[in-house]
CSV table of C-alpha atoms in Angstrom, one decimal:
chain,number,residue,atom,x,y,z
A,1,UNK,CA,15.0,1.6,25.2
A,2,UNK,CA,11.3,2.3,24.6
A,3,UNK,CA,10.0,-1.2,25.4
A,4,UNK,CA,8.5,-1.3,28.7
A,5,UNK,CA,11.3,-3.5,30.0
A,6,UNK,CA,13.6,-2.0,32.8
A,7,UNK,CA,16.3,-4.5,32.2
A,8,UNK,CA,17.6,-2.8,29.1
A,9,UNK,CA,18.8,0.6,29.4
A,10,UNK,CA,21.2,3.3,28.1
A,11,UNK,CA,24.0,3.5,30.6
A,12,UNK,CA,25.5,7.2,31.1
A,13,UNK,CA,29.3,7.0,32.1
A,14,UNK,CA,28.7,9.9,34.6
A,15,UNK,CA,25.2,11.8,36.5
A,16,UNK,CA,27.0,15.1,36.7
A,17,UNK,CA,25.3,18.5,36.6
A,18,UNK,CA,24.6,19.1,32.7
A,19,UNK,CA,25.2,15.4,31.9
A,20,UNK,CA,22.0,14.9,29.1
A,21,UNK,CA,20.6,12.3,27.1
A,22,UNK,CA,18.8,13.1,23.4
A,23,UNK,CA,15.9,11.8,22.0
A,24,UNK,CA,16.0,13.1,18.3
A,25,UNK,CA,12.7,12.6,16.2
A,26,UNK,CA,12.0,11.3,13.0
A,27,UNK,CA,9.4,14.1,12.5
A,28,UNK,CA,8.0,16.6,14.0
A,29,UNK,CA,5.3,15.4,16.9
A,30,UNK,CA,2.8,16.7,19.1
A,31,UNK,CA,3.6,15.9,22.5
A,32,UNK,CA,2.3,16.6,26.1
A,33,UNK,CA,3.8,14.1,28.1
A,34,UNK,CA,7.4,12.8,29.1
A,35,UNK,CA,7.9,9.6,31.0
A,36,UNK,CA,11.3,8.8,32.5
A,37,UNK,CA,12.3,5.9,34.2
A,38,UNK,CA,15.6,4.7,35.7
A,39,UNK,CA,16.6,1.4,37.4
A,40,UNK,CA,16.2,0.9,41.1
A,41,UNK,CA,19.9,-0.7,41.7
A,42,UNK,CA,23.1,1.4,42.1
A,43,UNK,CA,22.8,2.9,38.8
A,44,UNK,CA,19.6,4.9,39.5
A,45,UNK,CA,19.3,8.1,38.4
A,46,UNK,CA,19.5,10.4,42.3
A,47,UNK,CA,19.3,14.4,42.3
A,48,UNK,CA,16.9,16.5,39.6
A,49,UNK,CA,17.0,17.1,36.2
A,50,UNK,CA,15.0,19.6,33.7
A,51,UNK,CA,13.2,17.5,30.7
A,52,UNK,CA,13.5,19.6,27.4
A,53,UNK,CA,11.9,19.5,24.1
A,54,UNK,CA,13.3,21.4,21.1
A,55,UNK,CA,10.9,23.0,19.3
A,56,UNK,CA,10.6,23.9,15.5
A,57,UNK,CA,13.1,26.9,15.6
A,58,UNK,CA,15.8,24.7,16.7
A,59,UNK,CA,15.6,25.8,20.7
A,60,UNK,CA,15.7,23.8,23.7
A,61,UNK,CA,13.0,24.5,25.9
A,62,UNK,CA,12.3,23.7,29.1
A,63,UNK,CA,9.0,21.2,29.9
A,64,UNK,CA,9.3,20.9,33.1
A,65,UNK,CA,11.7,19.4,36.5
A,66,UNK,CA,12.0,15.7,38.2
A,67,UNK,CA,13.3,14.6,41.3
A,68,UNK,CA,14.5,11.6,42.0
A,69,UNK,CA,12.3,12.5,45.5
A,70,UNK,CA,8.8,11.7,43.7
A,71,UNK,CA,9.9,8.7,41.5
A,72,UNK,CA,7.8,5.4,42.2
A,73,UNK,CA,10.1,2.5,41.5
A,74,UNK,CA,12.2,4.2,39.8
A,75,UNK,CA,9.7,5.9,37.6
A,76,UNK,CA,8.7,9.7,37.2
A,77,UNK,CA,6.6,11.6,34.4
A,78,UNK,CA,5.7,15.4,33.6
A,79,UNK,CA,2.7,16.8,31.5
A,80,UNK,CA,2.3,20.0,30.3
A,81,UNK,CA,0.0,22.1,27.6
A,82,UNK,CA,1.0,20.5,24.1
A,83,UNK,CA,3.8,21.6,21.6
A,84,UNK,CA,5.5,20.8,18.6
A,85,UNK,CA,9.1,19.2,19.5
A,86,UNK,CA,11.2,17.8,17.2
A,87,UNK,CA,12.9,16.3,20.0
A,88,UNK,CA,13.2,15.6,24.0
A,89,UNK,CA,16.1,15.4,26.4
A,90,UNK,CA,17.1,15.1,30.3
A,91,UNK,CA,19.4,17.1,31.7
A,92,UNK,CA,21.0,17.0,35.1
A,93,UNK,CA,20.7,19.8,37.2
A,94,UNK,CA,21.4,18.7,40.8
A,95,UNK,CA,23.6,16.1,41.1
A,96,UNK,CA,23.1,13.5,44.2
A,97,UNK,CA,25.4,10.4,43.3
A,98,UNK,CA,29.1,10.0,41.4
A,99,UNK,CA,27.3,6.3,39.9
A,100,UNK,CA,26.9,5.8,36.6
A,101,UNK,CA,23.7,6.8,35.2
A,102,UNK,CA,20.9,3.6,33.9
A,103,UNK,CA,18.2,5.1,31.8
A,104,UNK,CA,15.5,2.4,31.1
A,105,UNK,CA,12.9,4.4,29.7
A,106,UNK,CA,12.6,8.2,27.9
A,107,UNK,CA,9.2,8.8,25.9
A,108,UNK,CA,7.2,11.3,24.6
A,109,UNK,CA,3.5,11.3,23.5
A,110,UNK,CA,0.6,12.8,23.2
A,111,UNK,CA,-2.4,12.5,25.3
A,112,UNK,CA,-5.0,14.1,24.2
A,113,UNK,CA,-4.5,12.0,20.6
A,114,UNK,CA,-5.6,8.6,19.8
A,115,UNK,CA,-4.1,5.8,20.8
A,116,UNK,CA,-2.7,4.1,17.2
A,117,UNK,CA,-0.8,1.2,17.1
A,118,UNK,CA,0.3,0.0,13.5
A,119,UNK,CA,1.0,-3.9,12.4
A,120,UNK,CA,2.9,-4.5,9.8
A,121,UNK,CA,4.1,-1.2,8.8
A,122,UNK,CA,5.7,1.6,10.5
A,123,UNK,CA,6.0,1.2,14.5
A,124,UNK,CA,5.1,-2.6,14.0
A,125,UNK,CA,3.8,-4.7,16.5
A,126,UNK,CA,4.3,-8.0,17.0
A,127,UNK,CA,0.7,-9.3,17.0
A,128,UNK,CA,1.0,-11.9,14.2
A,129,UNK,CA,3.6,-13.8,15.9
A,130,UNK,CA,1.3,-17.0,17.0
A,131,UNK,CA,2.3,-16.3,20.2
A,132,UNK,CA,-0.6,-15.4,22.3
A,133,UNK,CA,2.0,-14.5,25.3
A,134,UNK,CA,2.8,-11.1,22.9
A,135,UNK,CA,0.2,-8.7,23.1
A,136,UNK,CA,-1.2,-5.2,23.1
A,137,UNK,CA,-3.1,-3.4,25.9
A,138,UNK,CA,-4.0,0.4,24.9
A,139,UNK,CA,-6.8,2.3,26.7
A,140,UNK,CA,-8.9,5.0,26.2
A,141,UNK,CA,-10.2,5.5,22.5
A,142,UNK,CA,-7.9,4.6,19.9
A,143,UNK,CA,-7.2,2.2,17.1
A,144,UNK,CA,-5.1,-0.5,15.7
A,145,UNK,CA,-4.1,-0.7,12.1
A,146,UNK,CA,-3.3,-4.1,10.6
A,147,UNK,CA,-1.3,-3.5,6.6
A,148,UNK,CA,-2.0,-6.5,4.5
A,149,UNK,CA,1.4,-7.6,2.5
A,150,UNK,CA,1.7,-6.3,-0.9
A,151,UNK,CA,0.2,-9.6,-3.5
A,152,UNK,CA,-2.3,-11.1,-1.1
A,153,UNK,CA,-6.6,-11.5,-1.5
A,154,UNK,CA,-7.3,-11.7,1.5
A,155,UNK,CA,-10.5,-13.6,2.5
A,156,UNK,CA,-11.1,-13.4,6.2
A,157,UNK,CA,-9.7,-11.9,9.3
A,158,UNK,CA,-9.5,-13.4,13.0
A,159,UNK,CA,-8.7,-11.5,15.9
A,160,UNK,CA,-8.0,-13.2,19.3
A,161,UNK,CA,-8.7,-11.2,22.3
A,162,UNK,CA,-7.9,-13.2,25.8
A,163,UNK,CA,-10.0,-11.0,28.0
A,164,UNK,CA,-13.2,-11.6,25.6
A,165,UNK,CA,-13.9,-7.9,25.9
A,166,UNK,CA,-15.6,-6.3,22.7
A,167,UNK,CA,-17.6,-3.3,23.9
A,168,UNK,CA,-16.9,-0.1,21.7
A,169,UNK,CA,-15.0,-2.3,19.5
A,170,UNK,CA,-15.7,-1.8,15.6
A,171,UNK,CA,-13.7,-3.6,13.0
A,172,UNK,CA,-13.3,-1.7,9.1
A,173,UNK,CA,-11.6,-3.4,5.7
A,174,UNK,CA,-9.9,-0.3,4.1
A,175,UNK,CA,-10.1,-0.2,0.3
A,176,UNK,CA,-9.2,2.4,-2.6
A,177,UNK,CA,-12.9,3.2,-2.2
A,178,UNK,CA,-12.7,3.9,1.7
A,179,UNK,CA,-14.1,1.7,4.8
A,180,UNK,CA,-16.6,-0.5,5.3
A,181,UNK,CA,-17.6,-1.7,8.5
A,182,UNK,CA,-17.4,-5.8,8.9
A,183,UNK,CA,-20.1,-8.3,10.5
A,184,UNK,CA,-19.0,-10.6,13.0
A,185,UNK,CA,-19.3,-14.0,11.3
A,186,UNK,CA,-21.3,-15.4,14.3
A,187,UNK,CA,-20.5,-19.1,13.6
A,188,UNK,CA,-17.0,-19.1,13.4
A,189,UNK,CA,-16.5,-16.9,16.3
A,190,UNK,CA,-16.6,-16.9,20.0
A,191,UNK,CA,-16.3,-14.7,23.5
A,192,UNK,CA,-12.2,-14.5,22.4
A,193,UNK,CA,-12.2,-15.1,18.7
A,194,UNK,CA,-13.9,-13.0,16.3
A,195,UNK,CA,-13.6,-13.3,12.6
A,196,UNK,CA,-14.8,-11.6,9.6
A,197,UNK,CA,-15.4,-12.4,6.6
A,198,UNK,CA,-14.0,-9.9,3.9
A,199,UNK,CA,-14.2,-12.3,0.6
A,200,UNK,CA,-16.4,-10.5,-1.3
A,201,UNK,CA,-14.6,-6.8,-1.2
A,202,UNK,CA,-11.7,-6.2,-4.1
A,203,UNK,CA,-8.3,-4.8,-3.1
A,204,UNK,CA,-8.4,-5.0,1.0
A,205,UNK,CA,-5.6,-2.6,1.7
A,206,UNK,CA,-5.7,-2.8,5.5
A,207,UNK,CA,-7.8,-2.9,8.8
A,208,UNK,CA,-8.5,-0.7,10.8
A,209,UNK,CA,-10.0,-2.2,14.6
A,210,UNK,CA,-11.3,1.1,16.3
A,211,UNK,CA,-12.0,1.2,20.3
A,212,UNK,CA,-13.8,3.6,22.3
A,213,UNK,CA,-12.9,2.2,26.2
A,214,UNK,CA,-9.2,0.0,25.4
A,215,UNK,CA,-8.7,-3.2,24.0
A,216,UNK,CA,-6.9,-6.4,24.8
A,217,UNK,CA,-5.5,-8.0,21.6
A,218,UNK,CA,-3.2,-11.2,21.3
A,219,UNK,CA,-3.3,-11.8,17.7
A,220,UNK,CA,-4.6,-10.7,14.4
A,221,UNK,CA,-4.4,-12.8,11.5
A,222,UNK,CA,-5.8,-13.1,8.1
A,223,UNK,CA,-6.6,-16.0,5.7
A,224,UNK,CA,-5.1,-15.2,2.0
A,225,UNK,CA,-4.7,-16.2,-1.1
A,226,UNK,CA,-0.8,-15.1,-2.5
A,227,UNK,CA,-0.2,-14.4,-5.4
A,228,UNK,CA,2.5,-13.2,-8.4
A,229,UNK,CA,1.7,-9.2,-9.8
A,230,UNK,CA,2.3,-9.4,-13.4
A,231,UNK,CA,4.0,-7.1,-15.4
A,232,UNK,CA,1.2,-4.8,-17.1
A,233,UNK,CA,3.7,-2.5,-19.1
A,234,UNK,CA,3.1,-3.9,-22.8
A,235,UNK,CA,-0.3,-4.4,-22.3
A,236,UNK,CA,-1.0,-0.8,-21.1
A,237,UNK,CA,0.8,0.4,-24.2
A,238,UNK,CA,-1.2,-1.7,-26.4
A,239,UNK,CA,-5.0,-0.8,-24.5
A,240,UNK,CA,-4.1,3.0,-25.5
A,241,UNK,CA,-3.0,2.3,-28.9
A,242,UNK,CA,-6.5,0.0,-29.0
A,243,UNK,CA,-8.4,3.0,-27.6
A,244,UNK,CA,-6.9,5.5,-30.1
A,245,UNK,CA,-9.2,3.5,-32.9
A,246,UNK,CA,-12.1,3.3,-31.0
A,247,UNK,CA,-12.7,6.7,-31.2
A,248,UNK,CA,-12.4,7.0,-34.7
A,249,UNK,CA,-15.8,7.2,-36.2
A,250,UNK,CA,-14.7,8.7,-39.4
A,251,UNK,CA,-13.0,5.9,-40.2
A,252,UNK,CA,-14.8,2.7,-38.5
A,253,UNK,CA,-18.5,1.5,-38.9
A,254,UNK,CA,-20.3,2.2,-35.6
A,255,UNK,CA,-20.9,-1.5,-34.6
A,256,UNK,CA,-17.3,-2.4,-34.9
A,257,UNK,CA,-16.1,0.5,-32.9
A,258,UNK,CA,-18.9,-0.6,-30.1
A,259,UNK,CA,-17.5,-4.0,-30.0
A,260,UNK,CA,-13.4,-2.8,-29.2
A,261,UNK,CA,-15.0,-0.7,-26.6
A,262,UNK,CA,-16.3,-4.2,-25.1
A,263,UNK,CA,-13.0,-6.1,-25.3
A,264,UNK,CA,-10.8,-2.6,-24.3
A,265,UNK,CA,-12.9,-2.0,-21.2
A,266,UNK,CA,-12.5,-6.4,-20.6
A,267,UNK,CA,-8.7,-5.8,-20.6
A,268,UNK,CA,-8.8,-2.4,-18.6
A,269,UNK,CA,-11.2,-4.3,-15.7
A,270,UNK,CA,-8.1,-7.1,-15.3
A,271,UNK,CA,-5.3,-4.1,-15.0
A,272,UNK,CA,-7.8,-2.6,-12.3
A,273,UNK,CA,-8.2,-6.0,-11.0
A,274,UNK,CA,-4.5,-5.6,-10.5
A,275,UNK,CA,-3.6,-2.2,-9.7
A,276,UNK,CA,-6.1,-2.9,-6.1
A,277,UNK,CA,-4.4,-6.5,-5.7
A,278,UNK,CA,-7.1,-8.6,-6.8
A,279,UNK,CA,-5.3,-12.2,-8.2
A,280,UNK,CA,-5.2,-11.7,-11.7
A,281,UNK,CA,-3.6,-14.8,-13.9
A,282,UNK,CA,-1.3,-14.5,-17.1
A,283,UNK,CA,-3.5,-16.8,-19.2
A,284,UNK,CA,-6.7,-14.7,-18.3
A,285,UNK,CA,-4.7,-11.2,-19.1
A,286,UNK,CA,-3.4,-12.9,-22.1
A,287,UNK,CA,-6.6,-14.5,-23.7
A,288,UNK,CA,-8.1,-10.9,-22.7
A,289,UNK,CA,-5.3,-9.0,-25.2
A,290,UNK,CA,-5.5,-11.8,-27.7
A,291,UNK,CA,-9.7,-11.3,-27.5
A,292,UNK,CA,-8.7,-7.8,-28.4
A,293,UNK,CA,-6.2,-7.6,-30.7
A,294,UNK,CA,-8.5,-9.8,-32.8
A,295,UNK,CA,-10.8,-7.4,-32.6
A,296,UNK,CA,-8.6,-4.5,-33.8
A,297,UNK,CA,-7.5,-6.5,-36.7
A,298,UNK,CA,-11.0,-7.0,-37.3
A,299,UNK,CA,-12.3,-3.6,-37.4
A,300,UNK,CA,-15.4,-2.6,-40.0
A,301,UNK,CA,-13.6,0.0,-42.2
A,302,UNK,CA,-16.5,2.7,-43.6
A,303,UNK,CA,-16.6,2.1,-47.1
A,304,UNK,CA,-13.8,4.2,-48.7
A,305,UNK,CA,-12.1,5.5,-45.4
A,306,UNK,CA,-8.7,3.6,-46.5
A,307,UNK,CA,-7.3,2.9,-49.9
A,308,UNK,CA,-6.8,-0.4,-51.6
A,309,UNK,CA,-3.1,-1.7,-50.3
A,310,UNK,CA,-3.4,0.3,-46.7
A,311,UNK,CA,-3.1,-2.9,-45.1
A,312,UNK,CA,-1.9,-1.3,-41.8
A,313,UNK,CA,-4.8,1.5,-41.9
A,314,UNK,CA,-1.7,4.1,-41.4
A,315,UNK,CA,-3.8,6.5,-43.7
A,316,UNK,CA,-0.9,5.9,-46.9
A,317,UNK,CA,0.5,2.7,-48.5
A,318,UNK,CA,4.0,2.4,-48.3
A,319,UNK,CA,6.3,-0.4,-47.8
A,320,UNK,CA,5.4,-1.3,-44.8
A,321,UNK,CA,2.0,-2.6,-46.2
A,322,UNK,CA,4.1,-5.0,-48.9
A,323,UNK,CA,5.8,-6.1,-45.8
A,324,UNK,CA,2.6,-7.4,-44.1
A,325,UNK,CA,1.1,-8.5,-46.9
A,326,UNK,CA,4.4,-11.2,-46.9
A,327,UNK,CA,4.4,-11.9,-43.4
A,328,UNK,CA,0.3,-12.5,-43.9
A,329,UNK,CA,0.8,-15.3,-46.7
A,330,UNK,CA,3.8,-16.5,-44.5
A,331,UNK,CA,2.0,-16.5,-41.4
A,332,UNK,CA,3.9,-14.7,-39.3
A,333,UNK,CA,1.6,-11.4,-38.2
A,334,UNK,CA,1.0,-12.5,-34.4
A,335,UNK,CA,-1.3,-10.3,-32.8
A,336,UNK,CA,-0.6,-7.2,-35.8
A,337,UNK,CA,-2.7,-5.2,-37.2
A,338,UNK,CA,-3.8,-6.4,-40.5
A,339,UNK,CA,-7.0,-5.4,-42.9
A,340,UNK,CA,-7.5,-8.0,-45.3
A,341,UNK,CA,-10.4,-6.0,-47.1
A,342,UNK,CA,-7.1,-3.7,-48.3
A,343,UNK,CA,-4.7,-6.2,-49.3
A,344,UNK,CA,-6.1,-7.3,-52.4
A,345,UNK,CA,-4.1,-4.3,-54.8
A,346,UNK,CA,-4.1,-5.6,-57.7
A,347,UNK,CA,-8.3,-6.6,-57.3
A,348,UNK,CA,-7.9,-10.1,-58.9
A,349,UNK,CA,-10.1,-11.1,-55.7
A,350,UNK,CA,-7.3,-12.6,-53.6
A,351,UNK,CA,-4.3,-12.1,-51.6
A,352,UNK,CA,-1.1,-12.7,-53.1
A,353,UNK,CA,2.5,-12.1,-53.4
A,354,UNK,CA,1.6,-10.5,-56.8
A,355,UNK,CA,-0.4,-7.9,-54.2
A,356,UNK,CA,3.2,-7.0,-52.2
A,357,UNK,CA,4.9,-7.1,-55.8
A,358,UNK,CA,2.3,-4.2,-57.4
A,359,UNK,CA,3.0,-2.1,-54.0
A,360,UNK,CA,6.5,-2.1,-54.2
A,361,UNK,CA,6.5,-1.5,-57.9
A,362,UNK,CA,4.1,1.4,-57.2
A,363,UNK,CA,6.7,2.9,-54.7
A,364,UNK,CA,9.6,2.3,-56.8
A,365,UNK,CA,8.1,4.1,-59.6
C-alpha cells in the first residue's frame, strides 16, 4: 500500500462512522507527518475522519482531522509537532457515502529527519536492478545507504544519475575503521556516471552517498570479487595455544620466542583479513598454520627448562612422550608438537625405539 501507486489499495467493506484502518509499527518512530490518499472513482473515501497515532503508553491520540473537502486528487495530508507513535490510524467520523472504502496510500514520517533510503538491507530499494526506468528521487538533505553482500571485495562503485546532477553530493566507503570519503575517478566517469575506485581499502562494509539539495539516482552498482569465508574455528584454537608459548620466557630462549611471535601475528593478520571480508584462500591460511606449527615444534628450549624424555614439553614425562616418540620414528606426528632435543632418554645420541622402551619402563616401575 505504501508504494506511490494509486492502483493498489486496501479496500474497506464499509465508510461508516468509526470504520478505521491500522497502521501498526515495527518500532517505535518519530513522526510529524501523515499522508492519506484514496482513489478518485466510486470508492473514494467522502466525509471526514480523525488521523490517530498511538503513542508509547498504549493510547490513541488524536493528530489531527481530514475532509474529503480539501483532498487534491484524491490526496490529503496533516502535520503536526513531532511524537513518538508506535502506530497510526484513520478513523471515520462523518460519514458522506454507503461505498466501499479504497485506501491507496497511509504513511507516516518524519520531516524534520533525514531523508535515508537503504539498498540492500532493511527498506530495500530497487536500485540494482539494471533497470534505469526504477529509480529514486528524495529531496532535501539526506542519504542513501548501499550494504555490500556478505563474501564480496569490492573494487569499484558506479553510480548512474539521469539528471547528471551532483551538487552537495558526497560519496563515503564504510569500514570497521569508519568512513572515508571517495575521489571521483575522472576518467571513467561522466555528467551521469560516476565511479570510484575503492580497491585499495580492506573490508568495504557499505556506502554511504550523502546529499545536501536531493538526488536523482537510477542505479548503483559495484564491481567485486566473490568469494568462499572459510572456517577459522581450528585454527583460532591452535593461534591461542601457539600464543600461550610465546610468552613463556622461562622456558624458551628469547630468539625463538621472537620468531613464533612473527609467524603467530602472520596467521592472526589472515583471520583479520577475514573477519572484515578481505578474500583470504585455504592454501595461504594453511601454509600460514603449517609456517607456524613448524615453528612451535621448533622452539629453542633454555638449557635445562625440560627434562630428558619431555618430548611434548608438558612439564613431566609420561606416556604420552613414549607415544610420540613412536609416532616420530613412524612418521606419523603431522603438525604435533615434538622436541627432538628431549627424545634421546637413554643419551646413546639418537632417537630410538629403545628411547619409548626406557620411558615406559620408567613409568612402569
Amino acid at each position: 500500500m505504501i508504494d506511490g501507486n494509486k492502483t493498489t489499495f486496501v479496500w474497506l467493506y464499509s465508510q461508516a462512522v468509526n470504520t478505521n484502518l491500522t497502521m501498526n509499527f515495527d518500532s517505535t518512530r518519530a513522526i510529524n507527518y501523515v499522508e492519506f490518499v484514496t482513489t478518485t472513482d466510486g470508492g473514494r473515501f467522502v466525509g471526514k475522519a480523525n488521523i490517530e497515532y498511538l503513542n508509547e503508553a498504549g493510547q490513541w491520540i488524536v493528530a489531527g482531522s481530514i475532509n474529503s473537502d480539501d483532498f487534491q486528487d484524491g490526496a490529503t495530508s496533516i502535520t503536526f509537532e513531532e511524537v513518538k507513535a508506535k502506530g497510526i490510524r484513520f478513523v471515520v467520523t462523518e460519514a458522506g457515502s454507503t461505498n466501499w472504502l479504497k485506501v491507496a496510500e497511509f504513511n507516516a514520517a518524519n520531516t524534520n529527519a533525514k531523508n535515508i533510503i537503504t539498498v540492500n538491507g532493511v527498506g530495500e530499494t530497487k536500485l540494482n536492478d539494471m533497470d534505469m526506468r526504477t529509480f529514486v528521487n528524495p529531496t532535501g538533505e539526506g542519504e542513501v545507504v548501499y550494504n555490500v553482500y556478505e563474501s564480496a571485495k569490492v573494487n569499484s562503485l558506479r553510480i548512474y544519475n539521469a539528471a547528471g546532477q551532483w551538487d552537495g553530493v558526497s560519496v563515503y566507503a564504510v569500514t570497521e575503521d569508519g568512513e572515508t570519503e571517495l575521489a571521483v575517478v575522472e576518467d571513467k566517469s561522466n555528467v551521469n556516471t560516476h565511479v570510484y575506485d575503492v580497491s585499495a581499502l580492506k573490508g568495504v562494509k557499505s556506502f554511504r552517498i550523502a546529499f545536501t539539495d536531493g538526488i536523482y539516482l537510477n542505479e548503483i552498482e559495484t564491481e567485486s570479487d566473490r568469494f568462499v569465508a572459510l572456517n577459522t574455528y581450528e585454527a583460532e584454537k591452535k593461534v591461542d595455544a601457539a600464543k600461550v608459548l610465546s610468552e613463556n620466557t622461562a622456558m624458551y630462549t628469547e630468539d625463538s620466542l621472537k620468531v613464533i611471535k612473527e609467524k603467530i601475528a602472520a596467521v592472526e593478520a589472515l583471520l583479520a583479513d577475514m573477519a572484515i571480508g578481505e578474500p583470504v584462500t585455504q592454501e595461504a591460511l594453511d601454509a600460514a598454520m603449517a609456517d607456524m606449527a613448524e615453528t612451535v615444534n621448533n622452539l629453542e628450549a633454555v638449557e635445562g627448562a625440560f627434562e630428558m624424555g619431555d618430548v611434548n614439553h608438558s612439564g613431566i614425562v609420561d606416556i604420552d612422550d613414549a607415544t610420540l616418540i613412536q609416532m616420530h620414528l613412524a612418521k606419523a606426528l603431522g603438525n604435533t608438537a615434538f622436541y627432538k632435543e628431549n627424545a634421546d632418554y637413554s643419551k646413546d645420541g639418537k632417537i630410538t625405539v629403545y628411547d619409548a622402551t626406557l620411558i615406559q619402563l620408567m613409568l612402569a616401575s
